[in-house]
mmCIF file of C-alpha atoms in Angstrom:
data_model
loop_
_atom_site.group_PDB
_atom_site.id
_atom_site.type_symbol
_atom_site.label_atom_id
_atom_site.label_comp_id
_atom_site.label_asym_id
_atom_site.label_seq_id
_atom_site.Cartn_x
_atom_site.Cartn_y
_atom_site.Cartn_z
ATOM 1 C CA UNK K 352 78.639 -1.946 -17.627
ATOM 2 C CA UNK K 353 78.082 -3.004 -14.075
ATOM 3 C CA UNK K 354 80.000 -6.173 -13.152
ATOM 4 C CA UNK K 355 77.697 -9.167 -13.084
ATOM 5 C CA UNK K 356 77.089 -11.872 -10.649
ATOM 6 C CA UNK K 357 78.654 -15.255 -11.261
ATOM 7 C CA UNK K 358 76.176 -18.080 -11.706
ATOM 8 C CA UNK K 359 77.984 -21.337 -12.421
ATOM 9 C CA UNK K 360 80.273 -19.857 -15.068
ATOM 10 C CA UNK K 361 77.690 -17.367 -16.370
ATOM 11 C CA UNK K 362 77.477 -13.633 -15.762
ATOM 12 C CA UNK K 363 74.648 -11.197 -16.437
ATOM 13 C CA UNK K 364 75.165 -7.521 -17.126
ATOM 14 C CA UNK K 365 72.669 -4.679 -17.310
ATOM 15 C CA UNK K 366 73.172 -1.044 -18.238
ATOM 16 C CA UNK K 367 70.619 1.635 -19.045
ATOM 17 C CA UNK K 368 71.479 2.835 -22.520
ATOM 18 C CA UNK K 369 71.136 6.060 -24.501
ATOM 19 C CA UNK K 370 71.495 7.816 -21.176
ATOM 20 C CA UNK K 371 73.858 10.229 -19.517
ATOM 21 C CA UNK K 372 75.821 9.238 -16.410
ATOM 22 C CA UNK K 373 75.528 11.691 -13.536
ATOM 23 C CA UNK K 374 77.165 12.407 -10.172
ATOM 24 C CA UNK K 375 80.661 12.580 -11.585
ATOM 25 C CA UNK K 376 80.642 9.382 -13.632
ATOM 26 C CA UNK K 377 82.538 9.506 -16.898
ATOM 27 C CA UNK K 378 80.659 8.822 -20.140
ATOM 28 C CA UNK K 379 80.232 5.092 -20.559
ATOM 29 C CA UNK K 380 81.178 4.298 -16.979
ATOM 30 C CA UNK K 381 78.938 2.154 -14.855
ATOM 31 C CA UNK K 382 78.096 3.034 -11.269
ATOM 32 C CA UNK K 383 80.451 1.443 -8.805
ATOM 33 C CA UNK K 384 78.938 -1.632 -7.195
ATOM 34 C CA UNK K 385 79.580 -3.613 -4.055
ATOM 35 C CA UNK K 386 81.636 -6.790 -4.549
ATOM 36 C CA UNK K 387 79.543 -9.764 -5.590
ATOM 37 C CA UNK K 388 78.289 -11.754 -2.660
ATOM 38 C CA UNK K 389 76.821 -15.189 -2.208
ATOM 39 C CA UNK K 390 73.107 -15.949 -1.961
ATOM 40 C CA UNK K 391 71.263 -13.817 0.565
ATOM 41 C CA UNK K 392 68.868 -15.301 3.117
ATOM 42 C CA UNK K 393 65.558 -16.001 1.431
ATOM 43 C CA UNK K 394 66.949 -16.247 -2.096
ATOM 44 C CA UNK K 395 65.510 -19.049 -4.166
ATOM 45 C CA UNK K 396 67.837 -22.021 -4.817
ATOM 46 C CA UNK K 397 69.861 -21.675 -7.990
ATOM 47 C CA UNK K 398 69.875 -17.868 -7.990
ATOM 48 C CA UNK K 399 73.266 -16.185 -8.035
ATOM 49 C CA UNK K 400 73.143 -12.561 -6.985
ATOM 50 C CA UNK K 401 75.362 -9.587 -6.237
ATOM 51 C CA UNK K 402 75.040 -6.511 -4.048
ATOM 52 C CA UNK K 403 71.585 -5.705 -2.756
ATOM 53 C CA UNK K 404 72.697 -2.201 -1.783
ATOM 54 C CA UNK K 405 72.319 -0.166 -4.993
ATOM 55 C CA UNK K 406 72.187 3.076 -2.998
ATOM 56 C CA UNK K 407 75.922 2.682 -2.433
ATOM 57 C CA UNK K 408 76.591 3.082 -6.153
ATOM 58 C CA UNK K 409 78.856 5.976 -7.090
ATOM 59 C CA UNK K 410 76.777 7.085 -10.058
ATOM 60 C CA UNK K 411 73.601 6.701 -12.017
ATOM 61 C CA UNK K 412 72.230 7.336 -15.480
ATOM 62 C CA UNK K 413 69.635 9.933 -16.302
ATOM 63 C CA UNK K 414 66.939 9.944 -18.990
ATOM 64 C CA UNK K 415 64.260 12.648 -19.355
ATOM 65 C CA UNK K 416 60.688 11.392 -19.147
ATOM 66 C CA UNK K 417 59.911 12.421 -22.720
ATOM 67 C CA UNK K 418 62.447 9.878 -24.006
ATOM 68 C CA UNK K 419 62.283 6.101 -23.977
ATOM 69 C CA UNK K 420 64.809 4.466 -21.688
ATOM 70 C CA UNK K 421 66.454 1.388 -23.152
ATOM 71 C CA UNK K 422 68.891 -1.005 -21.525
ATOM 72 C CA UNK K 423 71.657 -3.222 -22.856
ATOM 73 C CA UNK K 424 71.747 -6.731 -21.419
ATOM 74 C CA UNK K 425 74.406 -9.371 -21.910
ATOM 75 C CA UNK K 426 75.059 -12.882 -20.690
ATOM 76 C CA UNK K 427 78.732 -13.856 -20.624
ATOM 77 C CA UNK K 428 79.925 -17.455 -20.633
ATOM 78 C CA UNK K 429 83.151 -18.057 -18.714
ATOM 79 C CA UNK K 430 83.198 -21.568 -20.113
ATOM 80 C CA UNK K 431 81.355 -23.322 -22.918
ATOM 81 C CA UNK K 432 77.634 -23.400 -22.151
ATOM 82 C CA UNK K 433 74.245 -23.969 -23.734
ATOM 83 C CA UNK K 434 71.834 -21.310 -22.487
ATOM 84 C CA UNK K 435 68.387 -19.951 -23.157
ATOM 85 C CA UNK K 436 68.304 -17.732 -26.223
ATOM 86 C CA UNK K 437 65.280 -15.866 -24.871
ATOM 87 C CA UNK K 438 67.153 -12.816 -23.538
ATOM 88 C CA UNK K 439 64.182 -10.494 -24.005
ATOM 89 C CA UNK K 440 61.173 -9.216 -22.080
ATOM 90 C CA UNK K 441 58.643 -10.904 -24.358
ATOM 91 C CA UNK K 442 59.212 -14.576 -23.588
ATOM 92 C CA UNK K 443 59.624 -14.544 -19.827
ATOM 93 C CA UNK K 444 63.147 -15.829 -19.157
ATOM 94 C CA UNK K 445 64.444 -12.286 -18.549
ATOM 95 C CA UNK K 446 62.842 -10.334 -15.709
ATOM 96 C CA UNK K 447 63.553 -6.664 -15.035
ATOM 97 C CA UNK K 448 62.092 -4.918 -12.000
ATOM 98 C CA UNK K 449 62.030 -1.188 -11.299
ATOM 99 C CA UNK K 450 61.772 0.021 -7.703
ATOM 100 C CA UNK K 451 61.271 3.463 -6.216
ATOM 101 C CA UNK K 452 60.667 4.697 -2.676
ATOM 102 C CA UNK K 453 57.071 4.475 -1.571
ATOM 103 C CA UNK K 454 55.782 2.027 -4.152
ATOM 104 C CA UNK K 455 56.011 -1.697 -4.850
ATOM 105 C CA UNK K 456 58.451 -2.679 -7.611
ATOM 106 C CA UNK K 457 57.045 -2.774 -11.130
ATOM 107 C CA UNK K 458 58.146 -5.408 -13.636
ATOM 108 C CA UNK K 459 58.915 -4.360 -17.194
ATOM 109 C CA UNK K 460 56.576 -6.454 -19.338
ATOM 110 C CA UNK K 461 54.869 -6.564 -22.709
ATOM 111 C CA UNK K 462 51.137 -5.745 -22.809
ATOM 112 C CA UNK K 463 50.205 -9.204 -24.072
ATOM 113 C CA UNK K 464 51.124 -12.685 -22.823
ATOM 114 C CA UNK K 465 53.383 -14.724 -25.106
ATOM 115 C CA UNK K 466 53.475 -18.507 -25.261
ATOM 116 C CA UNK K 467 56.691 -19.560 -26.972
ATOM 117 C CA UNK K 468 58.765 -22.714 -27.111
ATOM 118 C CA UNK K 469 62.162 -22.837 -25.381
ATOM 119 C CA UNK K 470 65.101 -21.798 -27.545
ATOM 120 C CA UNK K 471 68.780 -22.230 -26.780
ATOM 121 C CA UNK K 472 72.128 -21.023 -28.048
ATOM 122 C CA UNK K 473 75.607 -22.488 -27.626
ATOM 123 C CA UNK K 474 78.225 -20.105 -26.242
ATOM 124 C CA UNK K 475 81.945 -20.788 -26.334
ATOM 125 C CA UNK K 476 84.106 -19.587 -23.442
ATOM 126 C CA UNK K 477 84.155 -15.790 -23.473
ATOM 127 C CA UNK K 478 81.258 -15.421 -25.893
ATOM 128 C CA UNK K 479 78.262 -13.257 -25.037
ATOM 129 C CA UNK K 480 74.563 -13.326 -25.746
ATOM 130 C CA UNK K 481 73.477 -9.693 -26.037
ATOM 131 C CA UNK K 482 70.163 -7.910 -26.317
ATOM 132 C CA UNK K 483 68.441 -4.578 -25.871
ATOM 133 C CA UNK K 484 65.236 -4.060 -23.904
ATOM 134 C CA UNK K 485 62.775 -1.167 -23.579
ATOM 135 C CA UNK K 486 62.307 0.152 -20.050
ATOM 136 C CA UNK K 487 58.918 1.502 -20.967
ATOM 137 C CA UNK K 488 55.904 -0.185 -19.413
ATOM 138 C CA UNK K 489 54.576 -2.729 -16.999
ATOM 139 C CA UNK K 490 51.942 -4.191 -19.281
ATOM 140 C CA UNK K 491 50.177 -1.025 -20.409
ATOM 141 C CA UNK K 492 51.152 1.104 -17.394
ATOM 142 C CA UNK K 493 54.145 3.480 -17.502
ATOM 143 C CA UNK K 494 57.159 1.996 -15.771
ATOM 144 C CA UNK K 495 58.335 5.458 -14.660
ATOM 145 C CA UNK K 496 55.270 7.557 -13.770
ATOM 146 C CA UNK K 497 57.164 10.560 -12.395
ATOM 147 C CA UNK K 498 60.641 12.078 -12.161
ATOM 148 C CA UNK K 499 62.861 10.486 -9.540
ATOM 149 C CA UNK K 500 65.580 7.976 -8.805
ATOM 150 C CA UNK K 501 64.744 4.361 -9.596
ATOM 151 C CA UNK K 502 66.638 1.120 -8.998
ATOM 152 C CA UNK K 503 66.639 -1.394 -11.843
ATOM 153 C CA UNK K 504 67.376 -5.090 -11.297
ATOM 154 C CA UNK K 505 67.541 -7.945 -13.796
ATOM 155 C CA UNK K 506 67.600 -11.704 -13.565
ATOM 156 C CA UNK K 507 67.719 -14.336 -16.295
ATOM 157 C CA UNK K 508 66.732 -18.000 -16.265
ATOM 158 C CA UNK K 509 69.810 -19.005 -18.220
ATOM 159 C CA UNK K 510 69.203 -22.755 -18.081
ATOM 160 C CA UNK K 511 67.160 -25.252 -16.138
ATOM 161 C CA UNK K 512 67.598 -24.677 -12.412
ATOM 162 C CA UNK K 513 70.014 -21.779 -12.857
ATOM 163 C CA UNK K 514 69.158 -18.096 -12.711
ATOM 164 C CA UNK K 515 71.741 -15.316 -12.795
ATOM 165 C CA UNK K 516 71.146 -11.822 -11.475
ATOM 166 C CA UNK K 517 72.819 -8.564 -12.430
ATOM 167 C CA UNK K 518 73.974 -5.951 -9.989
ATOM 168 C CA UNK K 519 71.243 -3.343 -9.443
ATOM 169 C CA UNK K 520 71.737 -0.040 -11.243
ATOM 170 C CA UNK K 521 70.287 3.392 -10.561
ATOM 171 C CA UNK K 522 68.357 5.256 -13.239
ATOM 172 C CA UNK K 523 67.255 8.845 -12.704
ATOM 173 C CA UNK K 524 64.229 9.996 -14.704
ATOM 174 C CA UNK K 525 64.195 13.765 -15.014
ATOM 175 C CA UNK K 526 61.566 16.261 -16.117
ATOM 176 C CA UNK K 527 60.855 16.297 -19.852
ATOM 177 C CA UNK K 528 63.658 17.911 -21.851
ATOM 178 C CA UNK K 529 62.066 18.477 -25.260
ATOM 179 C CA UNK K 530 58.306 17.984 -25.072
ATOM 180 C CA UNK K 531 55.416 17.086 -22.829
ATOM 181 C CA UNK K 532 55.836 13.601 -21.391
ATOM 182 C CA UNK K 533 52.144 12.751 -21.666
ATOM 183 C CA UNK K 534 52.654 10.871 -24.934
ATOM 184 C CA UNK K 535 54.704 8.174 -23.190
ATOM 185 C CA UNK K 536 52.063 7.783 -20.491
ATOM 186 C CA UNK K 537 49.255 7.036 -22.931
ATOM 187 C CA UNK K 538 48.013 3.440 -23.051
ATOM 188 C CA UNK K 539 47.577 3.372 -26.830
ATOM 189 C CA UNK K 540 51.065 4.817 -27.318
ATOM 190 C CA UNK K 541 52.719 2.301 -24.995
ATOM 191 C CA UNK K 542 50.942 -0.581 -26.709
ATOM 192 C CA UNK K 543 51.830 0.799 -30.153
ATOM 193 C CA UNK K 544 55.510 1.161 -29.301
ATOM 194 C CA UNK K 545 55.741 -2.313 -27.788
ATOM 195 C CA UNK K 546 53.605 -3.818 -30.539
ATOM 196 C CA UNK K 547 55.589 -2.038 -33.296
ATOM 197 C CA UNK K 548 52.380 -0.842 -34.936
ATOM 198 C CA UNK K 549 49.728 1.835 -34.506
ATOM 199 C CA UNK K 550 47.007 0.946 -31.984
ATOM 200 C CA UNK K 551 43.895 2.996 -31.257
ATOM 201 C CA UNK K 552 44.387 6.757 -31.367
ATOM 202 C CA UNK K 553 48.172 6.696 -30.958
ATOM 203 C CA UNK K 554 49.142 8.074 -34.382
ATOM 204 C CA UNK K 555 49.358 11.808 -33.463
ATOM 205 C CA UNK K 556 51.466 11.053 -30.399
ATOM 206 C CA UNK K 557 53.720 8.754 -32.395
ATOM 207 C CA UNK K 558 54.176 11.508 -34.971
ATOM 208 C CA UNK K 559 55.374 13.828 -32.219
ATOM 209 C CA UNK K 560 57.707 11.195 -30.788
ATOM 210 C CA UNK K 561 59.149 10.595 -34.258
ATOM 211 C CA UNK K 562 60.507 14.149 -34.186
ATOM 212 C CA UNK K 563 62.358 13.617 -30.887
ATOM 213 C CA UNK K 564 65.978 14.723 -30.771
ATOM 214 C CA UNK K 565 66.662 11.384 -29.079
ATOM 215 C CA UNK K 566 67.478 8.901 -31.836
ATOM 216 C CA UNK K 567 66.187 5.861 -29.950
ATOM 217 C CA UNK K 568 62.835 7.452 -29.155
ATOM 218 C CA UNK K 569 62.379 8.677 -32.725
ATOM 219 C CA UNK K 570 63.307 5.244 -34.081
ATOM 220 C CA UNK K 571 60.784 3.515 -31.806
ATOM 221 C CA UNK K 572 58.041 5.830 -33.060
ATOM 222 C CA UNK K 573 59.024 5.358 -36.701
ATOM 223 C CA UNK K 574 59.062 1.613 -36.131
ATOM 224 C CA UNK K 575 55.467 1.732 -34.877
ATOM 225 C CA UNK K 576 54.502 3.983 -37.786
ATOM 226 C CA UNK K 577 55.971 1.459 -40.234
ATOM 227 C CA UNK K 578 58.514 3.869 -41.703
ATOM 228 C CA UNK K 579 61.136 1.466 -42.956
ATOM 229 C CA UNK K 580 62.861 4.083 -45.103
ATOM 230 C CA UNK K 581 63.193 6.463 -42.174
ATOM 231 C CA UNK K 582 64.870 3.732 -40.134
ATOM 232 C CA UNK K 583 67.206 2.806 -42.977
ATOM 233 C CA UNK K 584 68.271 6.451 -43.331
ATOM 234 C CA UNK K 585 69.666 6.510 -39.781
ATOM 235 C CA UNK K 586 70.663 2.856 -39.517
ATOM 236 C CA UNK K 587 74.274 3.666 -38.684
ATOM 237 C CA UNK K 588 73.285 5.121 -35.306
ATOM 238 C CA UNK K 589 73.705 2.522 -32.513
ATOM 239 C CA UNK K 590 70.716 4.061 -30.705
ATOM 240 C CA UNK K 591 68.523 3.212 -33.694
ATOM 241 C CA UNK K 592 69.852 -0.341 -33.837
ATOM 242 C CA UNK K 593 69.206 -0.687 -30.105
ATOM 243 C CA UNK K 594 65.614 0.513 -30.393
ATOM 244 C CA UNK K 595 64.808 -1.863 -33.240
ATOM 245 C CA UNK K 596 66.472 -4.820 -31.497
ATOM 246 C CA UNK K 597 64.584 -4.028 -28.286
ATOM 247 C CA UNK K 598 61.166 -3.751 -29.911
ATOM 248 C CA UNK K 599 61.615 -6.514 -32.499
ATOM 249 C CA UNK K 600 63.626 -9.032 -30.443
ATOM 250 C CA UNK K 601 65.003 -11.878 -32.582
ATOM 251 C CA UNK K 602 63.312 -15.221 -32.082
ATOM 252 C CA UNK K 603 60.381 -13.656 -30.248
ATOM 253 C CA UNK K 604 59.240 -11.839 -33.388
ATOM 254 C CA UNK K 605 59.242 -13.067 -36.973
ATOM 255 C CA UNK K 606 61.096 -11.793 -40.046
ATOM 256 C CA UNK K 607 60.592 -8.058 -40.462
ATOM 257 C CA UNK K 608 61.687 -5.653 -43.197
ATOM 258 C CA UNK K 609 62.219 -2.921 -40.605
ATOM 259 C CA UNK K 610 64.810 -5.036 -38.804
ATOM 260 C CA UNK K 611 66.410 -5.920 -42.129
ATOM 261 C CA UNK K 612 66.646 -2.222 -43.000
ATOM 262 C CA UNK K 613 69.004 -1.411 -40.114
ATOM 263 C CA UNK K 614 71.019 -4.637 -40.078
ATOM 264 C CA UNK K 615 73.516 -3.820 -42.891
ATOM 265 C CA UNK K 616 74.779 -0.670 -41.142
ATOM 266 C CA UNK K 617 74.898 -2.117 -37.621
ATOM 267 C CA UNK K 618 78.148 -2.592 -35.711
ATOM 268 C CA UNK K 619 79.096 -5.987 -34.267
ATOM 269 C CA UNK K 620 77.114 -5.684 -31.056
ATOM 270 C CA UNK K 621 74.087 -4.378 -32.922
ATOM 271 C CA UNK K 622 74.207 -7.291 -35.356
ATOM 272 C CA UNK K 623 74.304 -9.730 -32.448
ATOM 273 C CA UNK K 624 71.347 -8.013 -30.755
ATOM 274 C CA UNK K 625 69.341 -7.947 -33.980
ATOM 275 C CA UNK K 626 70.003 -11.568 -34.894
ATOM 276 C CA UNK K 627 70.426 -13.378 -31.583
ATOM 277 C CA UNK K 628 73.838 -14.676 -32.609
ATOM 278 C CA UNK K 629 76.651 -14.999 -30.081
ATOM 279 C CA UNK K 630 79.099 -12.111 -29.857
ATOM 280 C CA UNK K 631 82.772 -13.085 -29.538
ATOM 281 C CA UNK K 632 84.526 -12.006 -26.352
#
């Protein structure tokens, strides 16, 4: 993952997941980033940030437009800390923006506003709060409307008066690999995937997405279609765990049999993302 910026003993990390690195990067490697710098002119007080020159990165990840792009996020405590537990896109403490040449940045958001009470978690030194997020929509509008190179930035209001920001990362969206990308540009489909249930006329598109060769995309569609057994059958795949954790974030959503179906087979990071528990360093 990309090294994170230091914010008073806290670090934030962001990496597009279920994606292939390009431009010579080895699998699992993050793009090289500029060394972390202090606050830039115009930054709000309390915001720790890193390089604002993502174009200098040595690599990027690529995801075809007919697949859902997910990202792994983690907050690392260098010392004991009590932080917000709301490391998701639903509740507002985590903000992820996607920029591309020639257009204003779009923020990855849920289609519906959420009013939730603050929640916190205690982290010991070296422990991490981890989550997965869907890089799918800005409300009900596609976050990636066309192939191209995008820059993704994340910031997290970790505690009162303190926001940490991850190094920007590059994500390349390529032409569809397996099917027409129109399904992931449909309003009903986007709302169904983010709402984890069928909305409007989305069912036929969700059926097509459920046959995707990409495990995360298929899992997201099966989640919306309510196919608990289908999720349980592939629960050992980290991409499936990631999709469920991203679309049913713990704390922001209530108990759910579909989350429970993948939990027993999840690895340590997946368990932490599904439950909101701290992950040891």
